[in-house]
Short mmCIF file of C-alpha atoms in Angstrom, two decimals:
data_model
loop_
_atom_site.label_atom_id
_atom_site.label_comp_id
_atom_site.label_asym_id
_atom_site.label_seq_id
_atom_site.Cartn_x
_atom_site.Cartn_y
_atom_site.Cartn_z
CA UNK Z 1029 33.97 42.79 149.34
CA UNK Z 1030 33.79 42.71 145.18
CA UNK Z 1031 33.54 45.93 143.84
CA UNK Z 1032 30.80 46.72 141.41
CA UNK Z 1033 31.17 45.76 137.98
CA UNK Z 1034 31.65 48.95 135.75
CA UNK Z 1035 31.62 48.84 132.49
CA UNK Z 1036 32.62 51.34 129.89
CA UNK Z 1037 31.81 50.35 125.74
CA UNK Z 1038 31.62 51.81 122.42
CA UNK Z 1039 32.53 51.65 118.68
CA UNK Z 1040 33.97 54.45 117.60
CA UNK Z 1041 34.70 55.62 113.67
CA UNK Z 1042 38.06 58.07 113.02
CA UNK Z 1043 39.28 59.49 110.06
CA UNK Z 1044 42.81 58.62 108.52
CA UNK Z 1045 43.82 62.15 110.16
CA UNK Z 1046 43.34 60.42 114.09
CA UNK Z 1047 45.77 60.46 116.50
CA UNK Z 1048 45.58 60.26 120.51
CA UNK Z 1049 47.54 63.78 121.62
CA UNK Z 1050 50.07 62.13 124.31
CA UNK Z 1051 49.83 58.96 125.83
CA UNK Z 1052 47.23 58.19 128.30
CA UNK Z 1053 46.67 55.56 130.65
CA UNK Z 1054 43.28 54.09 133.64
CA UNK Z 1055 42.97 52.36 136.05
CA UNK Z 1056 40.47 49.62 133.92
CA UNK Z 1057 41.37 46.60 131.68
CA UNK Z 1058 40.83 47.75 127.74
CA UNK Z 1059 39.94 45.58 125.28
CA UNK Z 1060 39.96 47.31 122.13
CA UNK Z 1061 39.28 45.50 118.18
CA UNK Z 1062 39.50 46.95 115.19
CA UNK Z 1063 36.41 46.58 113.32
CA UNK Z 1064 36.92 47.87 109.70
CA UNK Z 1065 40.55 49.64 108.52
CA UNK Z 1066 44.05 50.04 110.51
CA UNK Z 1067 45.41 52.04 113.50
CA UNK Z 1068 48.42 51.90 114.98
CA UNK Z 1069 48.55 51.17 119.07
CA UNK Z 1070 51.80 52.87 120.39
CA UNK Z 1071 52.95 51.27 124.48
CA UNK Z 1072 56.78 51.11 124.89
CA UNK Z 1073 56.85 49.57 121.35
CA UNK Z 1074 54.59 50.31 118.12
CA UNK Z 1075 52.39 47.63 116.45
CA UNK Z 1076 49.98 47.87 113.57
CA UNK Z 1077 46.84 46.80 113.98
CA UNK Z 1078 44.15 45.44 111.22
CA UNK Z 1079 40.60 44.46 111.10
CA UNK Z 1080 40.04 41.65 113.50
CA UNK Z 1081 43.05 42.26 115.08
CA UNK Z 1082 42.68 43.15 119.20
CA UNK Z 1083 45.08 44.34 122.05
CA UNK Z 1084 43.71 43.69 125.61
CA UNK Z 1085 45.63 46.77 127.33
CA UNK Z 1086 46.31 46.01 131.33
CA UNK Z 1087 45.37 48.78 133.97
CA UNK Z 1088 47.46 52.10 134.40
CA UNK Z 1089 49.66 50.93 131.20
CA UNK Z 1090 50.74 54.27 129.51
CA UNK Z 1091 49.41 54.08 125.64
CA UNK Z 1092 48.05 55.57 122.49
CA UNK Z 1093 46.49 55.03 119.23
CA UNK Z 1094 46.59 56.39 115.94
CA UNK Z 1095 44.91 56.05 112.65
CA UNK Z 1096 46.55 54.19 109.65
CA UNK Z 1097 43.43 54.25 107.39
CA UNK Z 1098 39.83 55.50 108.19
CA UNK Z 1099 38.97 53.70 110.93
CA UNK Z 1100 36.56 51.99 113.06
CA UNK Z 1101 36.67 49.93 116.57
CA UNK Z 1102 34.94 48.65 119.72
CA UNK Z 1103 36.33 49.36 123.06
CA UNK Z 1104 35.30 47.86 126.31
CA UNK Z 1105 36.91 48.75 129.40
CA UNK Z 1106 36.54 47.13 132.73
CA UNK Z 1107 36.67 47.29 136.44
CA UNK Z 1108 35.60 45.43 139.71
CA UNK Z 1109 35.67 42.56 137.70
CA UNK Z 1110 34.35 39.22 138.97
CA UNK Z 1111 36.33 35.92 139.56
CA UNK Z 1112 35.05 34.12 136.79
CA UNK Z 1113 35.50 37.19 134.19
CA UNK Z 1114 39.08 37.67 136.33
CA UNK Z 1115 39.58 33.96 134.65
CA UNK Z 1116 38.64 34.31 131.43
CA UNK Z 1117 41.02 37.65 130.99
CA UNK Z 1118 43.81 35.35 132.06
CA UNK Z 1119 43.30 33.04 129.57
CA UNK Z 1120 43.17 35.14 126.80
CA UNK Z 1121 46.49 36.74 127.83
CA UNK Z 1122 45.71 39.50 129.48
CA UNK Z 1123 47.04 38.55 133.11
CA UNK Z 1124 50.25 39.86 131.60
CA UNK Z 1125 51.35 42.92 134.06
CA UNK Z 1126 52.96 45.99 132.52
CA UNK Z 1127 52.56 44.24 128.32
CA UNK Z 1128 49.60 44.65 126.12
CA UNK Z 1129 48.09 41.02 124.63
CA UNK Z 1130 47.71 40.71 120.75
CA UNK Z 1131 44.66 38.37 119.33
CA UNK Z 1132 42.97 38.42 116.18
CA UNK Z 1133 39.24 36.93 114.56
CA UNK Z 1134 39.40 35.83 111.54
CA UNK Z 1135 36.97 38.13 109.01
CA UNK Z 1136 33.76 35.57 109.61
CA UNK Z 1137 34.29 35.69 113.32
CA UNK Z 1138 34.98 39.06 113.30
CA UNK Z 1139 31.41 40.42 111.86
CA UNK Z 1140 29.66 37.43 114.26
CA UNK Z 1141 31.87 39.41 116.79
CA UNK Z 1142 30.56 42.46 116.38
CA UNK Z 1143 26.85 41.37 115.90
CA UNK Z 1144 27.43 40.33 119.54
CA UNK Z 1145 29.01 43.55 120.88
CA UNK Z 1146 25.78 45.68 118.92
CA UNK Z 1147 23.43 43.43 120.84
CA UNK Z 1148 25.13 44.37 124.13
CA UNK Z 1149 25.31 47.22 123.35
CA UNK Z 1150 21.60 47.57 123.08
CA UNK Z 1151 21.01 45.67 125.88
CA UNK Z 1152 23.08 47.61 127.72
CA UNK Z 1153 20.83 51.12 127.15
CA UNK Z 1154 17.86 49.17 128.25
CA UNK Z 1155 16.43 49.65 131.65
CA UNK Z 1156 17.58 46.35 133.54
CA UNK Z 1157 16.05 44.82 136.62
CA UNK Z 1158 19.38 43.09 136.89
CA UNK Z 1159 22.06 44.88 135.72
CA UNK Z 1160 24.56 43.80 137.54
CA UNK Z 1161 23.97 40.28 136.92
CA UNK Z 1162 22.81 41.23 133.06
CA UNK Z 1163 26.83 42.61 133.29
CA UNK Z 1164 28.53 39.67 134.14
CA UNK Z 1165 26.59 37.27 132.03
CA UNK Z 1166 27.03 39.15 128.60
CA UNK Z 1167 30.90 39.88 129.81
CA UNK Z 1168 31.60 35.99 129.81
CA UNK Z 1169 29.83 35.46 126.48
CA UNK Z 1170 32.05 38.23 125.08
CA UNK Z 1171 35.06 36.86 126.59
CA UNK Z 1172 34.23 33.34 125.56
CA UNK Z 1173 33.45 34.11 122.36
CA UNK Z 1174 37.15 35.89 122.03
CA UNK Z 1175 38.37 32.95 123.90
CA UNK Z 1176 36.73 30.26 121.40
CA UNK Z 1177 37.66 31.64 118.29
CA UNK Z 1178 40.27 34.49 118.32
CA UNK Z 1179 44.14 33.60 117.25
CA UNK Z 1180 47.62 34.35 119.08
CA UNK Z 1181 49.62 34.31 116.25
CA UNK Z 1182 49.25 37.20 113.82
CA UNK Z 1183 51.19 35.85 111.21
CA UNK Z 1184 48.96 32.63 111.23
CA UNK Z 1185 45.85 34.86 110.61
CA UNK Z 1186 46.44 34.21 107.01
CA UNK Z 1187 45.57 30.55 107.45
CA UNK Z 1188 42.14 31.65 108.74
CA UNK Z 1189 41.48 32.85 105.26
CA UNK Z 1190 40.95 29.42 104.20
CA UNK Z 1191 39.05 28.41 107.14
CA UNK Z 1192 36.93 30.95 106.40
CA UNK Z 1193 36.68 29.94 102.91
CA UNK Z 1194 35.46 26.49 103.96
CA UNK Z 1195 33.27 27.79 106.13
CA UNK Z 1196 31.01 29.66 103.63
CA UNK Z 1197 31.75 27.21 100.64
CA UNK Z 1198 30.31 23.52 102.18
CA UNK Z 1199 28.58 23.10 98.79
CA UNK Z 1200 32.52 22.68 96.85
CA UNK Z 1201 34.57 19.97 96.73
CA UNK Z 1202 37.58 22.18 97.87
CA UNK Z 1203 41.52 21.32 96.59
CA UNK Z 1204 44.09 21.34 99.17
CA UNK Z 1205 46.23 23.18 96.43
CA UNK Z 1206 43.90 26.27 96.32
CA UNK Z 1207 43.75 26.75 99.85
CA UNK Z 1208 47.38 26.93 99.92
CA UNK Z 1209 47.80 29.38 97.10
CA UNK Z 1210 44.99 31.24 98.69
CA UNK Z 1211 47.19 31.76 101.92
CA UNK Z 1212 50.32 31.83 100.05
CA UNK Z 1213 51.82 28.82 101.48
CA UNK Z 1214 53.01 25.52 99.74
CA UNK Z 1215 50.73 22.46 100.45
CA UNK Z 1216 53.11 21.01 103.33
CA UNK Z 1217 52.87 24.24 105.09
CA UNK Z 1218 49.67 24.75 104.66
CA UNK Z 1219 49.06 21.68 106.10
CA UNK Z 1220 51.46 21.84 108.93
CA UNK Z 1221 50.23 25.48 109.78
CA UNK Z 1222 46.44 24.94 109.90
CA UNK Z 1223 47.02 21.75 112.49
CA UNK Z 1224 48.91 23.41 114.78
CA UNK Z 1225 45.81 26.16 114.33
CA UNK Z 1226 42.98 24.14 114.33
CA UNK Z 1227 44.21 20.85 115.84
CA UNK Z 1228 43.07 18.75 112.68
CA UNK Z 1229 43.54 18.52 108.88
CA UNK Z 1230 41.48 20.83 106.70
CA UNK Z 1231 39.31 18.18 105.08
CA UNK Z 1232 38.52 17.36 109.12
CA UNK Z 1233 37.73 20.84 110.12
CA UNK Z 1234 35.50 21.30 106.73
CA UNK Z 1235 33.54 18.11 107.97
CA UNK Z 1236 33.46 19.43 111.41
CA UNK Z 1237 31.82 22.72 109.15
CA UNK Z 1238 29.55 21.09 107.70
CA UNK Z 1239 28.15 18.73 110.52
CA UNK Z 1240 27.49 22.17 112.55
CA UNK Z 1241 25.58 23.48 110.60
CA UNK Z 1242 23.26 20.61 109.23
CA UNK Z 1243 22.95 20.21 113.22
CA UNK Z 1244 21.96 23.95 113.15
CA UNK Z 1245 19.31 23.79 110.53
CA UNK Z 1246 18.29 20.61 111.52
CA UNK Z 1247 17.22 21.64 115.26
CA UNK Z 1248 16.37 25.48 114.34
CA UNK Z 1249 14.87 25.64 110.66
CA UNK Z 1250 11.85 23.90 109.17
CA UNK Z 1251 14.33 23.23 105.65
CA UNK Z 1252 13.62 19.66 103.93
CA UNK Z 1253 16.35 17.43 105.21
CA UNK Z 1254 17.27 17.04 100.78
CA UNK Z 1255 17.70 21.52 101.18
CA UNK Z 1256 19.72 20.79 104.21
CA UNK Z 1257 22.19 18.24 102.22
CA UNK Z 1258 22.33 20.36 99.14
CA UNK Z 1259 23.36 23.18 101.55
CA UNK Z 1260 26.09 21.45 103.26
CA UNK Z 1261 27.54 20.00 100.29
CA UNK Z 1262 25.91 16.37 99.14
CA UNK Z 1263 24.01 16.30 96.11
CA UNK Z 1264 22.68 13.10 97.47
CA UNK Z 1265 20.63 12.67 100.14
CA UNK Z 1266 21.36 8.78 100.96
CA UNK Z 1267 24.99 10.22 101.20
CA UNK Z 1268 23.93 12.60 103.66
CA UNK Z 1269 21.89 10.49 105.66
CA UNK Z 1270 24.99 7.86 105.78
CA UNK Z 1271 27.34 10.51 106.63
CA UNK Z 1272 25.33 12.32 109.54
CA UNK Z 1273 24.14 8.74 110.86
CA UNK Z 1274 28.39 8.12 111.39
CA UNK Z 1275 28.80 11.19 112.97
CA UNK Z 1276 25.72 11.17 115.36
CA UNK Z 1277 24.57 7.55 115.38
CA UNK Z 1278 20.95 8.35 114.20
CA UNK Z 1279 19.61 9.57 110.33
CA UNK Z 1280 19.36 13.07 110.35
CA UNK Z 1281 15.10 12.63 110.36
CA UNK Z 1282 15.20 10.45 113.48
CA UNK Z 1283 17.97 13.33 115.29
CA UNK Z 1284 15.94 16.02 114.50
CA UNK Z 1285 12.71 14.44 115.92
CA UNK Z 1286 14.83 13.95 118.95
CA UNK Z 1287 16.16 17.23 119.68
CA UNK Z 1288 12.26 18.35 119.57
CA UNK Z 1289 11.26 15.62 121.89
CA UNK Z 1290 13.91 16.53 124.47
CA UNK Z 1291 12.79 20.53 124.14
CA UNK Z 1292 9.43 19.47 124.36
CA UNK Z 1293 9.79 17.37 127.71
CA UNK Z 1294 11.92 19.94 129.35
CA UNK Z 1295 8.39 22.25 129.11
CA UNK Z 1296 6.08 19.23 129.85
#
């Protein structure tokens, strides 16, 4: 028989002065970010931790933390967990017995990250008529969401610097040469590293950007489709229509009239 899904989370704000007194260890899965400063998290070894950075911490695996800086971090711990959230921890690494897992958001990930764990959080305190199943469900989105967008390689993080840069600059015509000094790598690196991130080139992933979110605000906002193309970066709306009709195979008019109609016959 599955045990009950239990569920322990908070975020929780130290001072540079924190430290855990002795090591500790339970019998739950921890996953544990840092939301804003930098700790240290002491198991057999000792590894600094920064914002966005997280360490999913196996059960009965003797550890500690300490404060770097003034700091601040959600925890969730887990037990009786289900098959499918059994799966998802595997994935992200933490099927490891005996060893910690290190993974790490980038900073734009990281804050939709949190926005995410606050509205658990909430919906958490509420009085549930499901609560087990209310568990589960936001568990996997959690656990997806880490799984979608969090990175294995710490050193890489600095590439996701640029991605982020992309992400909240569609409008510019961005170099190749500035996101490499950005990240501190030469252009060949830079180019080499962010594949092997992202699995394509950066002007790919910035057109990937931008398609997302003129899909966004074409299916969720009322925005003229000319605002939309301003916003993701053509001053020209014939270019706009060109370019999202060879991504999507209709104009951006006729694929937003379509999303509607499909809503509106799933309620017919």
């Amino acid at each position: 028989m599955q045990d009950e899904l239990e569920i322990r989370s908070f975020i929780g704000t130290h001072d540079a002065e924190f430290y855990d007194d002795g090591f500790h260890r339970h019998p739950a899965v921890e996953i544990s970010i840092v939301l804003e400063g930098r700790g240290m998290f002491e198991w057999s070894k000792r590894s600094v931790m920064e914002t966005g950075h997280i360490v999913i911490i196996p059960p009965d695996l003797s550890h500690r933390f300490e404060a770097v800086t003034s700091v601040r971090f959600g925890v969730i711990l887990l037990q009786g967990v289900s098959a499918p959230i059994s799966e998802l921890l595997k994935k992200l690494g933490g099927g490891a017995k005996g060893a910690p897992f290190f993974l790490a958001l980038s900073r734009l990930d990281k804050e939709r990250f949190e926005r995410l764990f606050r509205e658990w959080l909430r919906m958490k305190a509420s009085f549930l008529k499901e609560k087990q199943a209310n568990y589960a469900a936001w568990m996997e989105v959690l656990l997806l969401f880490l799984l979608e967008h969090s990175q294995q390689d710490l050193q890489g993080m600095t590439v996701t610097k640029a991605a982020d840069y992309m992400r909240e600059n569609m409008q510019e015509s961005i170099q190749i040469s500035d996101l490499a000094e950005l990240t501190g790598f030469t252009e060949p690196a830079f180019r080499r590293v962010f594949e092997q991130m992202y699995g394509v080139s950066p002007k790919q992933y910035q057109q990937q950007c931008r398609l997302q979110e003129a899909k966004w605000l074409l299916s969720s906002t009322e925005k003229d489709i000319r605002e939309i193309a301003e916003q993701v970066g053509f001053s020209r709306l014939h270019s706009f229509s060109q370019w999202f009709k060879q991504q999507e195979g209709l104009p951006p008019t006729v694929w937003r009239k379509s999303q509607r109609m499909q809503h509106g016959s799933a309620y017919a």
